[in-house]
Coordinates of C-alpha atoms and ligand atoms in Angstrom, one line a residue:
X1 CA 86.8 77.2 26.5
X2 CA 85.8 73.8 26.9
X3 CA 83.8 72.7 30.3
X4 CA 86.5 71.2 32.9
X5 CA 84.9 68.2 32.7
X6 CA 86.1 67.7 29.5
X7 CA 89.5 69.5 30.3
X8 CA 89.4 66.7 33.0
X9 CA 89.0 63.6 30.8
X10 CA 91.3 65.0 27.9
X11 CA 93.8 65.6 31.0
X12 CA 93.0 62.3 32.0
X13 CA 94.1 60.8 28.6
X14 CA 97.0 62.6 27.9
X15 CA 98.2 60.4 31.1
X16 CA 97.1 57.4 30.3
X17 CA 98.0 57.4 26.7
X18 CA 101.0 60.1 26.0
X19 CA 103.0 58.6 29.5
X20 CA 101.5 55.4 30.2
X21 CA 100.5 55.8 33.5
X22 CA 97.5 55.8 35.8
X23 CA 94.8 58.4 35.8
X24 CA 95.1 59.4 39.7
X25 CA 92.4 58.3 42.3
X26 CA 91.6 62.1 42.6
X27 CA 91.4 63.0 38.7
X28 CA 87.7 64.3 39.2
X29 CA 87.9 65.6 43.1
X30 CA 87.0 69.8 42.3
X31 CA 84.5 68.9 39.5
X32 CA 81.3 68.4 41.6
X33 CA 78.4 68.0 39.9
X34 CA 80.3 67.2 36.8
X35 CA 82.0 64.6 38.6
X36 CA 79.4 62.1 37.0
X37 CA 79.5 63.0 33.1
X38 CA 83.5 63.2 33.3
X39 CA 83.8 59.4 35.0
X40 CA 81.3 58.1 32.4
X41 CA 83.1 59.8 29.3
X42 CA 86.5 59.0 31.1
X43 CA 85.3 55.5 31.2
X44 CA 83.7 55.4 27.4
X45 CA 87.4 56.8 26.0
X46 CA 88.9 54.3 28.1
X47 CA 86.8 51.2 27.9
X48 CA 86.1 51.6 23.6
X49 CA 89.8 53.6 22.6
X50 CA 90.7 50.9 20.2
X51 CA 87.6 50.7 18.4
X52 CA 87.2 54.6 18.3
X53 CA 91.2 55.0 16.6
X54 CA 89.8 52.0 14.3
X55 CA 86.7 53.8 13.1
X56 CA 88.4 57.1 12.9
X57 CA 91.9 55.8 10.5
X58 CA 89.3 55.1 7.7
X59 CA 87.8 58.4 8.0
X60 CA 90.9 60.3 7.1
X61 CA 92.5 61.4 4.2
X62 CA 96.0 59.5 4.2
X63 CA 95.1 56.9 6.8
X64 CA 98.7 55.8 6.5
X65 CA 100.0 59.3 8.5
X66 CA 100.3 59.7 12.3
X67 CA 97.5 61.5 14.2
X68 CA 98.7 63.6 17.2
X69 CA 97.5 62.5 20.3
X70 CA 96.0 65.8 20.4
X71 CA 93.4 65.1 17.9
X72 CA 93.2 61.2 18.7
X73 CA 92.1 62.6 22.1
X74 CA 89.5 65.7 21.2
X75 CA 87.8 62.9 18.9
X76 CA 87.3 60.0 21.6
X77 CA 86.1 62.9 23.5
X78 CA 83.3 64.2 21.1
X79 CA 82.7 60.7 19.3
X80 CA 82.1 59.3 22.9
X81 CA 79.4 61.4 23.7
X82 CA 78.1 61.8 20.0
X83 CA 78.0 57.7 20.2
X84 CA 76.7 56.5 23.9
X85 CA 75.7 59.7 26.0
X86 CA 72.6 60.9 24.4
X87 CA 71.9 63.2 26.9
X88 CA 74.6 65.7 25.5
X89 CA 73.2 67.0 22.8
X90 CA 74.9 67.6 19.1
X91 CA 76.2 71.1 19.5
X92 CA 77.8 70.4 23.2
X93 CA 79.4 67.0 21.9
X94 CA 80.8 68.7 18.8
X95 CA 81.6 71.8 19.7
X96 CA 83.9 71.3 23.2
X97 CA 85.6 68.8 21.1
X98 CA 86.9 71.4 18.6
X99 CA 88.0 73.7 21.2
X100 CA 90.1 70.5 22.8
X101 CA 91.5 70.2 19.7
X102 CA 92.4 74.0 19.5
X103 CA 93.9 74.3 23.3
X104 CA 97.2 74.5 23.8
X105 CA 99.1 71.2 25.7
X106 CA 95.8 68.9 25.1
X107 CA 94.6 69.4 21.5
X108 CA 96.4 69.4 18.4
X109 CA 95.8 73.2 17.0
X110 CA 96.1 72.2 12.9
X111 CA 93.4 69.6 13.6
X112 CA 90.5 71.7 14.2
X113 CA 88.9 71.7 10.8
X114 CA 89.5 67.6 10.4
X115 CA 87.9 67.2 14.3
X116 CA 85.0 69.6 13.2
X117 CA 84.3 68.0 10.1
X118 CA 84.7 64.3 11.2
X119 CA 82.7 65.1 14.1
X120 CA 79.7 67.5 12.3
X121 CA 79.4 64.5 10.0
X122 CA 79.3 61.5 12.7
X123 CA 76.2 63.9 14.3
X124 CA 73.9 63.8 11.6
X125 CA 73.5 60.3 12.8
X126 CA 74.5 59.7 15.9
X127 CA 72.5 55.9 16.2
X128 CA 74.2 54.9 13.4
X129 CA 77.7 55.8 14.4
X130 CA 77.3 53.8 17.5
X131 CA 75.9 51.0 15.6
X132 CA 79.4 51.0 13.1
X133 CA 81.4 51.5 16.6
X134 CA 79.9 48.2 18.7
X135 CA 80.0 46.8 15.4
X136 CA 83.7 46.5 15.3
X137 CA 85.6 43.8 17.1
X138 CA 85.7 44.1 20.8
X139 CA 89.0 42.8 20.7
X140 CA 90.7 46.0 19.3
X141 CA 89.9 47.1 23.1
X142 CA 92.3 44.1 24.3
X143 CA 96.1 45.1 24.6
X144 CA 97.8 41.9 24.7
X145 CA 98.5 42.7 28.5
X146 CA 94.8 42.0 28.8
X147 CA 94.5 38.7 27.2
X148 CA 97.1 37.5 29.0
X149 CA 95.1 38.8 32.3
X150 CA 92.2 37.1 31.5
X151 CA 93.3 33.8 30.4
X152 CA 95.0 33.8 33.8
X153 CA 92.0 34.9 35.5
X154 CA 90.4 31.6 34.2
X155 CA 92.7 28.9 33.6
X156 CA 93.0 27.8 37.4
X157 CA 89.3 27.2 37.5
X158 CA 89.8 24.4 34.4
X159 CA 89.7 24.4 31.0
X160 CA 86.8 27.2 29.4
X161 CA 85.4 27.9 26.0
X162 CA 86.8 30.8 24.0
X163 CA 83.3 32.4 25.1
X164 CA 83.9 32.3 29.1
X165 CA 87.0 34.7 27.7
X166 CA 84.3 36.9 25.8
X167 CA 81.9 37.1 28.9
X168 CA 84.5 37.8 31.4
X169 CA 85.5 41.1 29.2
X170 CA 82.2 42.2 28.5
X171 CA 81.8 41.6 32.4
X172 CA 85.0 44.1 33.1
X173 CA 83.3 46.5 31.1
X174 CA 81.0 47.5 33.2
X175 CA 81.4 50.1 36.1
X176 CA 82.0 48.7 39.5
X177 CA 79.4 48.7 42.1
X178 CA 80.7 50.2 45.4
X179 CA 80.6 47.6 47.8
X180 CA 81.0 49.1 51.9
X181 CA 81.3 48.1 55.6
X182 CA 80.2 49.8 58.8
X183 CA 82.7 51.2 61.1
X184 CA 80.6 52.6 63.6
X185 CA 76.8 54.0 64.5
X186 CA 73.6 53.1 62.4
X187 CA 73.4 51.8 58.9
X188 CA 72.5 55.5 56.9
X189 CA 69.8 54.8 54.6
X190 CA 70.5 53.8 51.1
X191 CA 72.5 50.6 52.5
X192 CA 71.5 47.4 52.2
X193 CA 73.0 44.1 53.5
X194 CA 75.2 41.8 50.7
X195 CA 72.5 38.4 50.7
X196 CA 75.8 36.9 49.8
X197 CA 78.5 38.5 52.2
X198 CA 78.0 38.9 56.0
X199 CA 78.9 42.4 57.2
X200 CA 78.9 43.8 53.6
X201 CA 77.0 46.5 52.3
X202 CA 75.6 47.6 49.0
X203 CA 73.7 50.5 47.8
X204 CA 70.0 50.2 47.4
X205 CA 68.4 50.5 44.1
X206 CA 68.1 54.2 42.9
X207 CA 70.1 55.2 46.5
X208 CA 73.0 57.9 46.2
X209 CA 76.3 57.6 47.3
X210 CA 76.9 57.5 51.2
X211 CA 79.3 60.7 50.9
X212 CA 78.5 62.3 54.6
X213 CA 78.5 58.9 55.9
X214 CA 82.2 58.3 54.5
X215 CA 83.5 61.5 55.6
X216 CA 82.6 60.6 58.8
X217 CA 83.9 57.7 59.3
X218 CA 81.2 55.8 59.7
X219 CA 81.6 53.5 57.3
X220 CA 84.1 52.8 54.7
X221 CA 84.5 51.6 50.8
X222 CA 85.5 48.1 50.5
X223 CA 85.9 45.9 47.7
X224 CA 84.0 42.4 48.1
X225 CA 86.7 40.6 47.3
X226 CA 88.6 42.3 50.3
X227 CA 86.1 41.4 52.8
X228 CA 85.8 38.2 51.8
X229 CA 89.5 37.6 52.2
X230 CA 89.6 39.8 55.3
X231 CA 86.7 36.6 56.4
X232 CA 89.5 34.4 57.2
X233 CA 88.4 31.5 60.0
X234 CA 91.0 31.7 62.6
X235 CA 91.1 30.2 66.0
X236 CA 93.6 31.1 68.8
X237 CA 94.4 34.0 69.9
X238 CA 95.5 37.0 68.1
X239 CA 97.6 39.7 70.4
X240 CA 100.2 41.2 67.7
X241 CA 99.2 41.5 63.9
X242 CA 101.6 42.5 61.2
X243 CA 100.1 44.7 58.0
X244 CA 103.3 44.5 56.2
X245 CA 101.6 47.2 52.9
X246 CA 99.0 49.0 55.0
X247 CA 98.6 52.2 52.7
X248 CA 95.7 53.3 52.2
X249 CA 94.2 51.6 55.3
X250 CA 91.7 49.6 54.4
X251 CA 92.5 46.1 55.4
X252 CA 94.3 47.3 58.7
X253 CA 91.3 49.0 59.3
X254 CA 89.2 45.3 59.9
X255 CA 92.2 43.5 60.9
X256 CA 91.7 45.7 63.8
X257 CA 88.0 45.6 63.9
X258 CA 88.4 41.7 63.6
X259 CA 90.9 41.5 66.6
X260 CA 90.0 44.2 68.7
X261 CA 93.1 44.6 71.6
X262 CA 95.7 43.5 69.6
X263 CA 99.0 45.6 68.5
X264 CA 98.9 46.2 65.0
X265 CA 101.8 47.4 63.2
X266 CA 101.1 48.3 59.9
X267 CA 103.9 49.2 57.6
X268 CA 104.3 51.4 54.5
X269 CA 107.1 52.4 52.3
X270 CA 105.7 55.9 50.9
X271 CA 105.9 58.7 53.0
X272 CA 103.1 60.7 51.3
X273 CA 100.9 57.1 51.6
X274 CA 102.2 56.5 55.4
X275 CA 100.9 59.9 55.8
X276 CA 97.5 59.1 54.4
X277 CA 97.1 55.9 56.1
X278 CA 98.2 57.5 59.7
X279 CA 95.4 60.2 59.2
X280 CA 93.3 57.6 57.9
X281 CA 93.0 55.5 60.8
X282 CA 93.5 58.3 63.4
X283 CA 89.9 59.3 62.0
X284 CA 88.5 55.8 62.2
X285 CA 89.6 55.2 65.4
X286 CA 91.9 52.5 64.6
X287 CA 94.7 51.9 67.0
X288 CA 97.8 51.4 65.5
X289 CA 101.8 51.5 65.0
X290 CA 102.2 53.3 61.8
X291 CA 106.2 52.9 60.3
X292 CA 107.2 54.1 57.4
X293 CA 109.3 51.6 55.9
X294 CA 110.5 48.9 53.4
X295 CA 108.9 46.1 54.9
X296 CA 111.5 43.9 53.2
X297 CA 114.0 46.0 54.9
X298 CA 112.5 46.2 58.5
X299 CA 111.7 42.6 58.7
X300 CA 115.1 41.7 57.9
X301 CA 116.0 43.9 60.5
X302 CA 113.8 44.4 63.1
X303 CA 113.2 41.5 66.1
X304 CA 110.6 39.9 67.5
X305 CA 107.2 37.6 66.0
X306 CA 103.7 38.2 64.7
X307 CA 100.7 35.9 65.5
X308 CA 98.9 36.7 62.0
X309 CA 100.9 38.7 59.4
X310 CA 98.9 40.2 56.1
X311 CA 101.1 41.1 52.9
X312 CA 98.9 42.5 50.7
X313 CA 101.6 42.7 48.1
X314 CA 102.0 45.6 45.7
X315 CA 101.4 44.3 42.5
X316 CA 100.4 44.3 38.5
X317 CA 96.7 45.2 39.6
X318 CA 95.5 43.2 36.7
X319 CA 92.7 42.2 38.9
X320 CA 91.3 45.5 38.8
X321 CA 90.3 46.3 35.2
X322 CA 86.9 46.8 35.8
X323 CA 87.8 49.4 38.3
X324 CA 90.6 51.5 36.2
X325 CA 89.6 50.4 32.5
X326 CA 93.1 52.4 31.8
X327 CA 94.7 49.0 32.7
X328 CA 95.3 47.6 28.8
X329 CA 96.9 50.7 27.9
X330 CA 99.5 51.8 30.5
X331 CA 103.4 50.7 30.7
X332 CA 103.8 47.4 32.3
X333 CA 107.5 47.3 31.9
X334 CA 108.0 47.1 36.6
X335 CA 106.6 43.6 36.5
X336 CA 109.9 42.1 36.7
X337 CA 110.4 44.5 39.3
X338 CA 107.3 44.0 41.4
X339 CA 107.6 40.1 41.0
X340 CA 111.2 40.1 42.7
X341 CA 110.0 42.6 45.4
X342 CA 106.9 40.0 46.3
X343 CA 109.4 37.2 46.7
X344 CA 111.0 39.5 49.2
X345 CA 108.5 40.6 51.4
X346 CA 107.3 36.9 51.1
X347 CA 110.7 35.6 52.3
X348 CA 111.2 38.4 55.0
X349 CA 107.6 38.2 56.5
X350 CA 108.0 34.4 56.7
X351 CA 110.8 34.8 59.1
X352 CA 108.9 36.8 61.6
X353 CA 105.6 34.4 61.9
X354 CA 105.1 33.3 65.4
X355 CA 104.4 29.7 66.0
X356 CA 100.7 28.7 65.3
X357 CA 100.5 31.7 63.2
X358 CA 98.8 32.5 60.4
X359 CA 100.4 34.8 57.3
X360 CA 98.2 35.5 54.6
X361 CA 99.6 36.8 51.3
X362 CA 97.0 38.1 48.6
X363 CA 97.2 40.3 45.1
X364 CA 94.4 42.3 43.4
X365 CA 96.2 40.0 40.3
X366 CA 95.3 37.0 38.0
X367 CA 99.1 36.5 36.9
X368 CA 100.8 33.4 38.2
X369 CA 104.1 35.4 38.7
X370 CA 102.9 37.1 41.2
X371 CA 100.2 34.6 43.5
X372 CA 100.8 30.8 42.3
X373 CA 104.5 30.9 41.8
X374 CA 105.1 32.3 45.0
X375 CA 103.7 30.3 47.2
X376 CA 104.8 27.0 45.0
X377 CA 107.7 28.1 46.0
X378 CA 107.1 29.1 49.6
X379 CA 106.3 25.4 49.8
X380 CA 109.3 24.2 48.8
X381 CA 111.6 26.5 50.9
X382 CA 109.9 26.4 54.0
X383 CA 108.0 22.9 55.0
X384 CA 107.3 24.3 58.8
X385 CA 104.5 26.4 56.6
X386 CA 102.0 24.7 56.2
X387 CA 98.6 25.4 53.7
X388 CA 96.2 26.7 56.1
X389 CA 92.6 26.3 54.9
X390 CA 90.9 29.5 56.3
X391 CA 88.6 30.3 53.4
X392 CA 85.1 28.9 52.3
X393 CA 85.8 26.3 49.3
X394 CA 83.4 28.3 46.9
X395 CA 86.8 31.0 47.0
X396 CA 88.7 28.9 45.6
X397 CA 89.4 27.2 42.6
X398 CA 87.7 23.7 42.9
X399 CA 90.7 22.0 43.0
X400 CA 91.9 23.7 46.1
X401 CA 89.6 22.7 48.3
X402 CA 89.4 20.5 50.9
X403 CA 86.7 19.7 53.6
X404 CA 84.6 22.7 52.0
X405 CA 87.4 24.6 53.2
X406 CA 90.6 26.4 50.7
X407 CA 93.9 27.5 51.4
X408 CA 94.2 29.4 48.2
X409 CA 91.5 32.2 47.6
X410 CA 90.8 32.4 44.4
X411 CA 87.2 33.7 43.0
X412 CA 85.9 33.0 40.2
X413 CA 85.7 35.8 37.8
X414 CA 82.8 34.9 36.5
X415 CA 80.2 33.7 39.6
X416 CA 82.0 36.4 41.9
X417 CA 81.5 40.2 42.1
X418 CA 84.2 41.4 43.4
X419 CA 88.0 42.8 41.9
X420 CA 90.4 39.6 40.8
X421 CA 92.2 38.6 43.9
X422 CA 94.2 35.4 44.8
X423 CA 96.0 34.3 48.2
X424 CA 96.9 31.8 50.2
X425 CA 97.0 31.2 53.5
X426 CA 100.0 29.3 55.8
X427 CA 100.2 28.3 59.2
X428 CA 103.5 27.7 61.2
X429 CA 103.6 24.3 62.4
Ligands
SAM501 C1 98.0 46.7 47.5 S1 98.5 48.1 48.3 C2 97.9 47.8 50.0 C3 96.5 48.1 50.2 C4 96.1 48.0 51.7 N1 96.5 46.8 52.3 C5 94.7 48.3 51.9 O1 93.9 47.3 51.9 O2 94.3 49.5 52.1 C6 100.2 47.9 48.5 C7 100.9 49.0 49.3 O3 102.2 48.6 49.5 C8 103.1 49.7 49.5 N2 104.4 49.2 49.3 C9 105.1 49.0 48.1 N3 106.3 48.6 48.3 C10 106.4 48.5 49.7 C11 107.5 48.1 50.5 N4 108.7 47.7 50.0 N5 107.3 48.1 51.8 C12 106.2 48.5 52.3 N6 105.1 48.9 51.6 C13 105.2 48.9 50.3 C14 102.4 50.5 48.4 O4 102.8 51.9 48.5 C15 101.0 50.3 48.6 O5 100.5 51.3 49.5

């Protein structure tokens, strides 16, 4: 029987791969101190999948037959570890990944012999293997999804060198670092300030991961990106604050924290997310009127005005690749969907903005469709919006800014850490 760590990651593939969808946030919860070997080989199947299927077609004997995904995924599994984890030694790599191949639902039974085989023979040298795999082109990782994603992720920023592309992949190939901010109490140690970012936190060199400190709501995982859009300058007073897609709680969580005494509603269509996000900022603390709702729907509906209003839209997530490296290779058929449903929270929550205040809209996306394109066309339909510069010029792309200040937050993908975001910011006049 192979270890569940493997079961976990062969689990995970069969998702990603056989239905084209996510692998879920809590693929790895039960596997404790395998947690870390099954994220790293999770992330090697993901992150290299094209150039692993393109050094294994050779390898067979009619290269011009179908593989089951069975076998495909047993040997990612076993040449991943035979290639870049050479802590797992020969026999772990090799043999776990025949009895994948041999279990019922994630291997392909038949296949046995051809993953042994293959597999015995990449051991005997397992520098060279890796050497053929990085050898092959780093595009056959790319699904054209991707290229698309990071050509976006760059054009607003000017015109770049077919090298800027290179460097911004071989950037997203490299696990996150956790980026965090305090909630309450004393830093725990381990956490060091961001030089860069005030009130964000970073893991020291060597540290481990705040787990206590999280469950106790002392702090909480943020992206940099969030926090730096969440850094908005606003003057005026703030007494009634909209989170129009508050699930899981994060940015409601220092919208609060920012604007301590105001009423914030915070919306969420998802019963089993509403659920999550009411629990969630019961334990923080966090003060707040939880609906479960189509935003679209209740702001069409409901009465009354909001001083600031966030839509963090639900989107393509094509700013997060370097966070779920399954990105290339999932369906992204909704995008139609998802693009016509922005336009309508954008539309609705514009309605219900209180004179003087301030909406922000922001994506974890690159694509145009679903940032640019809305808010050219937010400032065509509504003039009594106007751009509201709320962000440090450096967020931006160049040409956005004005008086060191930018109305559209957009990082650069390549001199910022931090997921792909962009956003702008209005005012009512
Ligand atoms: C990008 S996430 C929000 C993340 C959240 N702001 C945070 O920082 O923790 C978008 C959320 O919008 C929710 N959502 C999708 N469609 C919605 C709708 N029509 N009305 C309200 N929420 C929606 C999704 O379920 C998801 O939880």
């Amino acid at each position: 029987m192979p270890t569940p760590a493997r079961i976990h990651v062969a689990h995970a593939l069969h998702e990603v791969f056989g239905e084209g969808g996510r692998v879920p946030d809590i693929w790895d919860r039960d596997l404790g101190e395998d947690a870390a070997l099954a994220q790293a080989l999770l992330g090697l199947c993901l992150r290299r999948w094209g150039r692993i299927q393109a050094w294994v077609t050779p390898q067979l004997k009619d290269p011009t037959r179908g593989v089951p995904l069975g076998t495909r995924v047993a040997l990612a599994i076993g040449l991943a570890q035979l290639a870049w984890l050479p802590g797992v030694s020969d026999h772990a790599a090799v043999n776990e990944a025949v009895e994948l191949a041999g279990t019922q639902d994630l291997g392909f039974a038949p296949h046995k012999g051809l993953v042994n085989a293959l597999l015995r023979r990449a051991a005997k040298d397992r520098g060279a293997l890796a050497a053929e795999l990085e050898a092959l082109s780093a595009a056959l990782d790319r699904s054209p999804s991707v290229e698309r994603a990071l050509q976006a992720a760059l054009t607003p920023h000017g015109a770049f060198l077919a090298a800027d592309l290179e460097a911004l992949w071989s950037k997203l190939q490299q696990p996150p670092r956790p980026a965090f901010r305090l909630l309450k109490g004393d830093l725990p140690e381990g956490l060091v300030s961001d030089p860069d970012l005030p009130g964000c936190l970073r893991l020291a060199e060597g540290a481990p991961f705040p787990r206590p400190w999280l469950e106790s709501a002392g702090g909480m995982v943020q992206d940099r990106s969030s926090q730096a859009l969440l850094a908005y300058a606003r003057e005026g007073p703030v007494t009634r604050i909209l989170d129009a897609c508050a699930a899981p709680g994060g940015k409601s969580t220092a919208l609060s924290l920012r604007h301590p005494g105001a009423l914030l509603t915070a919306l969420e269509v998802h019963p089993k997310r509403a659920a999550r996000l009411r629990q969630t900022l019961q334990q923080r603390g966090i003060e707040a009127h939880v609906i479960e709702a189509d935003a679209a729907q209740w702001l069409e509906t409901a009465a009354g005005t909001f001083d600031l209003i966030l839509l963090d839209a639900p989107c393509s997530g094509s700013g997060t690749l370097q966070k779920h490296p399954e990105w290339p290779w999932i369906a992204h058929d909704d995008q139609p969907r998802l693009t016509g449903l922005q336009h309508r929270l954008l539309a609705a929550a514009a309605e219900r903005l209180a004179p003087g205040g301030l909406m922000i809209y922001a994506v974890c996306s690159w694509l145009p469709e679903e940032g640019e394109a809305h808010r050219a066309w937010l400032a065509q339909a509504r003039p009594d919006l106007v751009p509201a510069p709320v962000w440090p010029g450096a967020l931006g792309a160049e040409v956005d800014a004005q008086d060191g200040l930018t109305a559209c937050f957009r990082p650069h993908p390549l001199r910022w850490e931090g997921e792909g975001f962009q956003g702008f910011a209005v005012r009512k006049a």
